[in-house]
CSV table of C-alpha atoms in Angstrom, one decimal:
chain,number,residue,atom,x,y,z
A,1,MET,CA,-64.0,-76.0,74.3
A,2,SER,CA,-62.5,-79.4,73.6
A,3,ARG,CA,-59.4,-79.6,71.5
A,4,LEU,CA,-60.0,-78.4,67.9
A,5,LYS,CA,-59.5,-80.7,64.8
A,6,VAL,CA,-59.1,-79.0,61.5
A,7,LEU,CA,-58.8,-80.5,58.0
A,8,PHE,CA,-57.8,-78.2,55.1
A,9,HIS,CA,-58.5,-79.5,51.6
A,10,LEU,CA,-56.3,-78.2,48.6
A,11,ASN,CA,-56.7,-79.0,45.1
A,12,GLU,CA,-55.3,-76.1,43.3
A,13,ALA,CA,-51.5,-75.4,43.4
A,14,GLY,CA,-52.0,-71.6,43.5
A,15,ARG,CA,-53.8,-71.8,46.8
A,16,TRP,CA,-50.9,-73.1,48.8
A,17,PRO,CA,-49.7,-69.6,49.9
A,18,ARG,CA,-53.2,-68.9,51.2
A,19,VAL,CA,-53.6,-72.1,53.1
A,20,LEU,CA,-50.2,-71.9,54.8
A,21,LEU,CA,-51.1,-68.3,55.9
A,22,ASN,CA,-54.5,-69.7,57.2
A,23,VAL,CA,-52.6,-72.4,59.3
A,24,LYS,CA,-50.1,-70.0,60.5
A,25,ASN,CA,-52.8,-67.5,61.7
A,26,PHE,CA,-54.7,-70.4,63.2
A,27,ILE,CA,-51.8,-71.6,65.3
A,28,ASN,CA,-51.1,-67.9,66.4
A,29,ASP,CA,-54.6,-67.8,67.7
A,30,VAL,CA,-54.9,-71.2,69.5
A,31,GLY,CA,-51.3,-71.7,70.4
A,32,ARG,CA,-48.8,-74.4,69.2
A,33,GLY,CA,-49.8,-77.8,69.8
A,34,GLN,CA,-53.2,-76.9,70.7
A,35,ALA,CA,-55.1,-78.3,67.7
A,36,ASP,CA,-54.8,-81.3,65.4
A,37,ILE,CA,-54.2,-79.8,62.0
A,38,GLU,CA,-54.1,-81.8,58.6
A,39,ILE,CA,-53.7,-80.5,55.0
A,40,LEU,CA,-54.9,-82.9,52.3
A,41,ALA,CA,-53.6,-82.2,48.9
A,42,ASN,CA,-55.3,-83.9,45.7
A,43,GLY,CA,-55.6,-82.8,42.1
A,44,ALA,CA,-52.9,-80.3,40.9
A,45,ALA,CA,-52.3,-79.1,44.5
A,46,VAL,CA,-49.9,-82.3,44.9
A,47,SER,CA,-47.4,-80.5,42.7
A,48,GLY,CA,-46.8,-78.0,45.5
A,49,TYR,CA,-45.0,-80.7,47.4
A,50,VAL,CA,-42.4,-81.2,44.6
A,51,PRO,CA,-39.1,-79.3,45.2
A,52,GLY,CA,-38.4,-77.1,42.1
A,53,ALA,CA,-41.9,-77.4,40.6
A,54,GLY,CA,-42.7,-73.9,41.2
A,55,ALA,CA,-46.2,-74.3,42.2
A,56,GLY,CA,-47.9,-71.9,44.2
A,57,ALA,CA,-45.6,-68.9,43.2
A,58,THR,CA,-47.8,-65.9,42.7
A,59,ALA,CA,-45.8,-63.0,43.7
A,60,PRO,CA,-43.5,-61.5,41.0
A,61,GLY,CA,-39.8,-62.4,41.3
A,62,GLY,CA,-38.1,-64.4,43.9
A,63,ASN,CA,-37.9,-68.0,44.8
A,64,ASP,CA,-41.6,-68.3,46.1
A,65,HIS,CA,-42.0,-72.0,45.7
A,66,GLY,CA,-38.8,-72.6,47.9
A,67,LYS,CA,-40.4,-70.4,50.6
A,68,THR,CA,-43.5,-72.4,50.3
A,69,LEU,CA,-41.7,-75.6,51.0
A,70,GLU,CA,-39.7,-74.1,53.9
A,71,ALA,CA,-43.1,-73.0,55.3
A,72,MET,CA,-44.5,-76.4,55.1
A,73,LYS,CA,-41.5,-78.0,56.7
A,74,ASP,CA,-41.6,-75.5,59.5
A,75,LEU,CA,-45.4,-76.2,60.2
A,76,SER,CA,-44.6,-79.9,59.8
A,77,SER,CA,-42.1,-79.6,62.8
A,78,GLN,CA,-44.9,-78.0,64.8
A,79,GLY,CA,-47.1,-81.1,64.2
A,80,VAL,CA,-49.2,-80.0,61.1
A,81,VAL,CA,-49.8,-83.3,59.0
A,82,PHE,CA,-49.1,-82.9,55.3
A,83,ALA,CA,-50.9,-85.5,53.0
A,84,ALA,CA,-51.1,-86.2,49.4
A,85,CYS,CA,-53.5,-88.3,47.5
A,86,ARG,CA,-51.8,-91.2,45.5
A,87,ASN,CA,-54.3,-90.9,42.7
A,88,ALA,CA,-53.2,-87.4,42.0
A,89,LEU,CA,-49.5,-88.2,42.3
A,90,VAL,CA,-49.9,-90.9,39.6
A,91,MET,CA,-52.0,-88.5,37.4
A,92,HIS,CA,-49.3,-85.7,37.6
A,93,ASP,CA,-46.4,-88.1,37.1
A,94,ILE,CA,-45.0,-87.3,40.4
A,95,ALA,CA,-42.8,-90.2,42.0
A,96,GLU,CA,-43.5,-90.7,45.8
A,97,ALA,CA,-39.7,-90.7,46.2
A,98,ALA,CA,-39.6,-87.2,45.0
A,99,LEU,CA,-41.7,-85.9,47.9
A,100,PRO,CA,-40.1,-84.3,51.0
A,101,ALA,CA,-39.9,-86.7,53.9
A,102,PHE,CA,-42.7,-84.7,55.9
A,103,VAL,CA,-45.3,-85.6,53.3
A,104,THR,CA,-47.7,-88.6,54.1
A,105,VAL,CA,-49.1,-90.3,51.0
A,106,VAL,CA,-52.7,-91.8,51.4
A,107,PRO,CA,-54.4,-94.1,48.9
A,108,ALA,CA,-57.3,-91.9,47.9
A,109,GLY,CA,-57.7,-88.2,49.0
A,110,ILE,CA,-61.5,-88.3,49.1
A,111,THR,CA,-61.5,-91.4,51.4
A,112,GLU,CA,-59.1,-89.4,53.8
A,113,LEU,CA,-61.4,-86.2,53.7
A,114,ALA,CA,-64.4,-88.5,54.6
A,115,GLN,CA,-62.7,-90.4,57.3
A,116,LYS,CA,-61.1,-87.3,59.1
A,117,GLN,CA,-64.5,-85.7,59.1
A,118,ALA,CA,-66.0,-88.8,60.6
A,119,GLU,CA,-63.4,-88.5,63.4
A,120,GLY,CA,-64.6,-85.0,64.0
A,121,PHE,CA,-62.2,-82.9,62.0
A,122,ALA,CA,-63.8,-79.6,60.8
A,123,TYR,CA,-63.4,-79.3,57.0
A,124,ILE,CA,-62.1,-76.0,55.5
A,125,LYS,CA,-61.6,-75.2,51.8
A,126,PRO,CA,-59.4,-72.2,51.4
B,1,MET,CA,-64.7,-97.7,60.6
B,2,SER,CA,-68.5,-97.4,60.0
B,3,ARG,CA,-69.8,-96.9,56.7
B,4,LEU,CA,-68.7,-93.6,55.1
B,5,LYS,CA,-71.1,-90.9,53.8
B,6,VAL,CA,-69.9,-88.4,51.5
B,7,LEU,CA,-71.6,-85.2,50.0
B,8,PHE,CA,-69.9,-83.5,47.1
B,9,HIS,CA,-71.0,-79.7,46.5
B,10,LEU,CA,-70.7,-78.4,43.0
B,11,ASN,CA,-71.7,-75.0,41.9
B,12,GLU,CA,-69.6,-74.4,38.7
B,13,ALA,CA,-70.2,-76.3,35.5
B,14,GLY,CA,-66.5,-76.7,34.7
B,15,ARG,CA,-65.9,-78.8,37.8
B,16,TRP,CA,-67.9,-81.8,36.7
B,17,PRO,CA,-65.0,-83.8,35.2
B,18,ARG,CA,-63.1,-83.3,38.4
B,19,VAL,CA,-65.9,-84.3,40.9
B,20,LEU,CA,-66.7,-87.4,38.8
B,21,LEU,CA,-63.0,-88.4,38.7
B,22,ASN,CA,-63.0,-87.9,42.5
B,23,VAL,CA,-66.1,-90.1,43.0
B,24,LYS,CA,-64.6,-92.8,40.8
B,25,ASN,CA,-61.3,-92.9,42.5
B,26,PHE,CA,-63.3,-93.0,45.9
B,27,ILE,CA,-65.3,-95.9,44.9
B,28,ASN,CA,-62.1,-97.7,43.5
B,29,ASP,CA,-60.6,-97.3,47.1
B,30,VAL,CA,-63.6,-98.2,49.2
B,31,GLY,CA,-65.4,-100.6,46.9
B,32,ARG,CA,-68.7,-100.5,45.1
B,33,GLY,CA,-71.7,-100.0,47.4
B,34,GLN,CA,-69.4,-99.5,50.5
B,35,ALA,CA,-70.3,-95.8,51.0
B,36,ASP,CA,-73.2,-93.4,50.5
B,37,ILE,CA,-72.4,-90.9,48.0
B,38,GLU,CA,-74.4,-87.7,46.8
B,39,ILE,CA,-73.5,-85.0,44.4
B,40,LEU,CA,-75.5,-81.8,45.0
B,41,ALA,CA,-75.4,-79.3,42.1
B,42,ASN,CA,-76.5,-75.8,42.4
B,43,GLY,CA,-75.7,-72.4,40.8
B,44,ALA,CA,-74.3,-72.8,37.2
B,45,ALA,CA,-73.5,-76.5,37.8
B,46,VAL,CA,-76.9,-77.6,37.3
B,47,SER,CA,-76.4,-77.0,33.4
B,48,GLY,CA,-74.2,-80.1,33.5
B,49,TYR,CA,-77.3,-82.3,33.9
B,50,VAL,CA,-78.9,-81.0,30.5
B,51,PRO,CA,-78.0,-83.2,27.4
B,52,GLY,CA,-76.4,-81.1,24.7
B,53,ALA,CA,-75.7,-78.1,27.0
B,54,GLY,CA,-72.0,-78.7,26.6
B,55,ALA,CA,-71.3,-77.7,30.2
B,56,GLY,CA,-68.0,-79.3,31.6
B,57,ALA,CA,-66.4,-79.6,28.3
B,58,THR,CA,-62.8,-78.4,28.9
B,59,ALA,CA,-60.7,-80.5,26.3
B,60,PRO,CA,-60.5,-79.2,22.9
B,61,GLY,CA,-62.8,-81.1,20.3
B,62,GLY,CA,-64.6,-84.2,21.1
B,63,ASN,CA,-68.1,-84.8,22.7
B,64,ASP,CA,-66.9,-84.3,26.2
B,65,HIS,CA,-70.3,-83.4,27.7
B,66,GLY,CA,-71.8,-86.6,26.3
B,67,LYS,CA,-69.0,-88.3,28.2
B,68,THR,CA,-69.7,-86.6,31.3
B,69,LEU,CA,-73.4,-87.5,31.3
B,70,GLU,CA,-72.4,-91.1,30.5
B,71,ALA,CA,-70.1,-91.1,33.4
B,72,MET,CA,-72.9,-89.7,35.6
B,73,LYS,CA,-75.4,-92.3,34.6
B,74,ASP,CA,-72.8,-95.1,35.1
B,75,LEU,CA,-72.2,-93.8,38.7
B,76,SER,CA,-75.9,-93.5,39.2
B,77,SER,CA,-76.2,-97.2,38.5
B,78,GLN,CA,-73.7,-97.9,41.2
B,79,GLY,CA,-76.0,-96.1,43.7
B,80,VAL,CA,-74.4,-92.4,43.5
B,81,VAL,CA,-77.3,-89.8,44.1
B,82,PHE,CA,-77.3,-86.9,41.7
B,83,ALA,CA,-79.3,-84.0,43.0
B,84,ALA,CA,-80.2,-80.6,41.5
B,85,CYS,CA,-81.4,-77.4,43.2
B,86,ARG,CA,-84.7,-76.3,42.0
B,87,ASN,CA,-83.8,-72.5,42.5
B,88,ALA,CA,-80.8,-72.9,40.4
B,89,LEU,CA,-82.8,-74.7,37.7
B,90,VAL,CA,-85.4,-71.8,37.5
B,91,MET,CA,-82.6,-69.2,37.3
B,92,HIS,CA,-80.8,-71.0,34.5
B,93,ASP,CA,-84.2,-71.6,32.6
B,94,ILE,CA,-83.9,-75.3,32.8
B,95,ALA,CA,-87.0,-77.4,32.7
B,96,GLU,CA,-87.2,-80.3,35.1
B,97,ALA,CA,-88.5,-82.5,32.3
B,98,ALA,CA,-85.2,-81.9,30.4
B,99,LEU,CA,-83.2,-83.6,33.0
B,100,PRO,CA,-82.1,-87.1,32.8
B,101,ALA,CA,-84.1,-89.7,34.9
B,102,PHE,CA,-81.4,-90.3,37.2
B,103,VAL,CA,-81.3,-86.7,38.5
B,104,THR,CA,-83.3,-85.9,41.8
B,105,VAL,CA,-84.5,-82.3,42.2
B,106,VAL,CA,-84.5,-80.8,45.7
B,107,PRO,CA,-86.3,-77.6,46.7
B,108,ALA,CA,-83.3,-75.8,47.8
B,109,GLY,CA,-79.6,-76.8,47.4
B,110,ILE,CA,-78.3,-75.2,50.7
B,111,THR,CA,-81.1,-76.9,52.7
B,112,GLU,CA,-79.9,-80.2,51.2
B,113,LEU,CA,-76.3,-79.6,52.1
B,114,ALA,CA,-77.3,-78.6,55.7
B,115,GLN,CA,-79.6,-81.6,56.2
B,116,LYS,CA,-77.1,-84.3,54.8
B,117,GLN,CA,-74.3,-82.8,57.0
B,118,ALA,CA,-76.7,-83.0,60.0
B,119,GLU,CA,-77.1,-86.8,59.0
B,120,GLY,CA,-73.4,-87.4,59.1
B,121,PHE,CA,-72.3,-86.8,55.7
B,122,ALA,CA,-68.8,-85.4,55.3
B,123,TYR,CA,-68.7,-82.4,52.9
B,124,ILE,CA,-66.5,-82.1,50.2
B,125,LYS,CA,-66.0,-79.1,47.6
B,126,PRO,CA,-63.9,-80.3,44.6
C,1,MET,CA,-85.5,-82.7,61.9
C,2,SER,CA,-83.9,-80.5,64.5
C,3,ARG,CA,-83.0,-76.9,63.7
C,4,LEU,CA,-80.5,-76.4,61.0
C,5,LYS,CA,-77.3,-74.6,61.7
C,6,VAL,CA,-75.4,-73.3,58.6
C,7,LEU,CA,-72.0,-71.8,58.4
C,8,PHE,CA,-70.9,-70.1,55.0
C,9,HIS,CA,-67.3,-69.5,54.3
C,10,LEU,CA,-66.2,-66.8,51.8
C,11,ASN,CA,-62.6,-65.9,51.0
C,12,GLU,CA,-63.2,-64.2,47.7
C,13,ALA,CA,-64.8,-60.7,47.3
C,14,GLY,CA,-66.5,-61.6,44.1
C,15,ARG,CA,-68.5,-64.4,45.6
C,16,TRP,CA,-70.7,-62.1,47.8
C,17,PRO,CA,-73.6,-62.0,45.4
C,18,ARG,CA,-73.7,-65.7,45.1
C,19,VAL,CA,-73.6,-66.3,48.9
C,20,LEU,CA,-76.3,-63.7,49.8
C,21,LEU,CA,-78.5,-65.4,47.0
C,22,ASN,CA,-77.8,-68.8,48.7
C,23,VAL,CA,-78.7,-67.4,52.1
C,24,LYS,CA,-81.9,-65.8,50.7
C,25,ASN,CA,-83.0,-69.0,49.0
C,26,PHE,CA,-82.4,-71.0,52.0
C,27,ILE,CA,-84.5,-68.7,54.2
C,28,ASN,CA,-87.2,-68.9,51.7
C,29,ASP,CA,-87.2,-72.7,52.0
C,30,VAL,CA,-87.0,-73.2,55.7
C,31,GLY,CA,-88.6,-69.9,56.8
C,32,ARG,CA,-87.4,-66.9,58.7
C,33,GLY,CA,-85.9,-67.5,62.1
C,34,GLN,CA,-86.0,-71.3,61.4
C,35,ALA,CA,-82.3,-71.8,61.1
C,36,ASP,CA,-79.0,-70.5,62.6
C,37,ILE,CA,-76.9,-68.8,59.8
C,38,GLU,CA,-73.5,-67.3,59.9
C,39,ILE,CA,-71.3,-66.0,57.1
C,40,LEU,CA,-67.6,-65.9,58.0
C,41,ALA,CA,-65.5,-63.8,55.6
C,42,ASN,CA,-61.7,-64.0,55.5
C,43,GLY,CA,-59.2,-63.3,53.0
C,44,ALA,CA,-60.1,-60.8,50.4
C,45,ALA,CA,-63.8,-61.3,51.1
C,46,VAL,CA,-63.6,-59.0,54.1
C,47,SER,CA,-63.4,-56.0,51.6
C,48,GLY,CA,-67.1,-56.8,50.8
C,49,TYR,CA,-68.1,-55.3,54.2
C,50,VAL,CA,-66.5,-52.0,53.4
C,51,PRO,CA,-68.9,-49.2,52.1
C,52,GLY,CA,-67.7,-47.8,48.9
C,53,ALA,CA,-65.0,-50.5,48.3
C,54,GLY,CA,-66.7,-51.9,45.3
C,55,ALA,CA,-66.1,-55.5,46.2
C,56,GLY,CA,-68.6,-58.0,44.8
C,57,ALA,CA,-69.7,-55.8,41.8
C,58,THR,CA,-69.8,-58.0,38.8
C,59,ALA,CA,-72.6,-56.6,36.6
C,60,PRO,CA,-71.7,-53.7,34.3
C,61,GLY,CA,-72.7,-50.3,35.6
C,62,GLY,CA,-74.9,-49.6,38.5
C,63,ASN,CA,-74.1,-49.5,42.3
C,64,ASP,CA,-73.9,-53.2,42.7
C,65,HIS,CA,-71.8,-52.9,45.9
C,66,GLY,CA,-74.2,-50.7,47.6
C,67,LYS,CA,-77.0,-53.3,46.8
C,68,THR,CA,-74.8,-56.1,48.2
C,69,LEU,CA,-74.4,-54.0,51.5
C,70,GLU,CA,-78.2,-53.4,51.7
C,71,ALA,CA,-78.8,-57.2,51.2
C,72,MET,CA,-76.4,-57.9,54.0
C,73,LYS,CA,-78.0,-55.5,56.3
C,74,ASP,CA,-81.5,-56.8,55.5
C,75,LEU,CA,-80.4,-60.4,56.3
C,76,SER,CA,-78.7,-59.3,59.4
C,77,SER,CA,-82.0,-57.9,60.5
C,78,GLN,CA,-83.5,-61.4,60.0
C,79,GLY,CA,-80.8,-62.9,62.4
C,80,VAL,CA,-78.0,-63.8,59.9
C,81,VAL,CA,-74.6,-63.4,61.5
C,82,PHE,CA,-72.0,-61.6,59.4
C,83,ALA,CA,-68.4,-62.2,60.8
C,84,ALA,CA,-65.0,-60.9,59.6
C,85,CYS,CA,-61.6,-62.3,60.3
C,86,ARG,CA,-59.3,-59.7,62.1
C,87,ASN,CA,-56.2,-61.0,60.4
C,88,ALA,CA,-57.7,-60.5,57.2
C,89,LEU,CA,-58.8,-56.9,58.1
C,90,VAL,CA,-55.3,-56.2,59.1
C,91,MET,CA,-53.8,-57.6,55.9
C,92,HIS,CA,-56.3,-55.6,53.7
C,93,ASP,CA,-55.8,-52.3,55.7
C,94,ILE,CA,-59.4,-52.1,56.7
C,95,ALA,CA,-60.0,-50.4,60.1
C,96,GLU,CA,-62.7,-52.0,62.3
C,97,ALA,CA,-64.3,-48.6,62.7
C,98,ALA,CA,-65.0,-48.6,58.9
C,99,LEU,CA,-67.1,-51.7,59.2
C,100,PRO,CA,-70.9,-51.5,59.3
C,101,ALA,CA,-72.4,-52.0,62.8
C,102,PHE,CA,-73.9,-55.3,61.8
C,103,VAL,CA,-70.4,-57.0,61.3
C,104,THR,CA,-68.8,-59.0,64.2
C,105,VAL,CA,-65.0,-59.2,64.1
C,106,VAL,CA,-63.5,-62.5,65.3
C,107,PRO,CA,-59.7,-62.8,66.2
C,108,ALA,CA,-59.1,-65.7,63.6
C,109,GLY,CA,-61.5,-66.9,61.0
C,110,ILE,CA,-60.1,-70.4,60.9
C,111,THR,CA,-60.7,-70.8,64.6
C,112,GLU,CA,-64.3,-69.6,64.0
C,113,LEU,CA,-64.9,-72.1,61.2
C,114,ALA,CA,-63.4,-75.0,63.4
C,115,GLN,CA,-65.5,-74.0,66.5
C,116,LYS,CA,-68.8,-73.5,64.8
C,117,GLN,CA,-68.4,-76.9,63.1
C,118,ALA,CA,-67.5,-78.4,66.5
C,119,GLU,CA,-70.9,-76.9,67.6
C,120,GLY,CA,-72.8,-78.8,64.9
C,121,PHE,CA,-72.9,-76.1,62.2
C,122,ALA,CA,-72.9,-77.5,58.6
C,123,TYR,CA,-70.0,-75.9,56.5
C,124,ILE,CA,-70.7,-74.7,53.0
C,125,LYS,CA,-68.2,-72.9,50.6
C,126,PRO,CA,-70.3,-71.3,47.9
């Protein structure tokens, strides 16, 4: 089996905990650095990248969004690419400067989803 | 980069505004006529093709469904293919004659989704 | 057209009736044994495999979950592969021994989704 390439597509903020768990379990299965992994957020999902925005919090109590951002940062340090659609950022009034350093902004999320699949990435919508 | 081919899959009527925005932003990014684009609707999403059905209206007041159909027609004139699953039409009691002229009816939506991907289309579920 | 290969991804228990209908319509269209079909369940969707769990029941009254399991078993006898993610089984406290014999357990659902697409399966998220 050649190296796996996986592209996760997220367009709802509430799905962040699920996708991060999916990625964590995937890395546990194949091993760190053994696959190319990208998460592309468009639509309301881009709010999950903003510190203090509270997106993705589903469990009662606690600082869940802070934990989500910490989990993203940790996965980023393991090579996972976190991308945001610029159109979605504009629509949700999010300044690019407000994003954590590990987030890559792409001009259009759909183009990114199409190009990565053309490059052989598997598409997964959690 | 060779010509991009993108297939959007829609099975909920309320997602029409989102998918049409995705397609519009995608065309703005790559340029008119620079990609092959198809939207395949099955399940309840086929009701979005019926004039007066009101599917896809989410904002309060206004003729939102009429705007959705106008946006579809405009994208169709730019080469975007709009397809409907015949099984879904039957299940939702929609006569093919009631559909706008720009809609193509396919025998089975899943077959269409499988064939287009086999032809190299990227799959996107908004 | 070469033989079609289709991978359905399910991560919500309530979507079982829809995916089973999709598969049934697909087989009606292409013919029994004319395509490779797999359904991969992760997340809460794995509860749909447990007899008596009640997952997937949406219509009022009746033994809908029993019907769902019967439909799965029938499709399995037609060659449809039913897979479950082990991580999801653990998270939902489901013992592998509680699963019907037609269910295949895979170590990680995401790996399965990535590998099957690398083998040429089309991805569909109902």
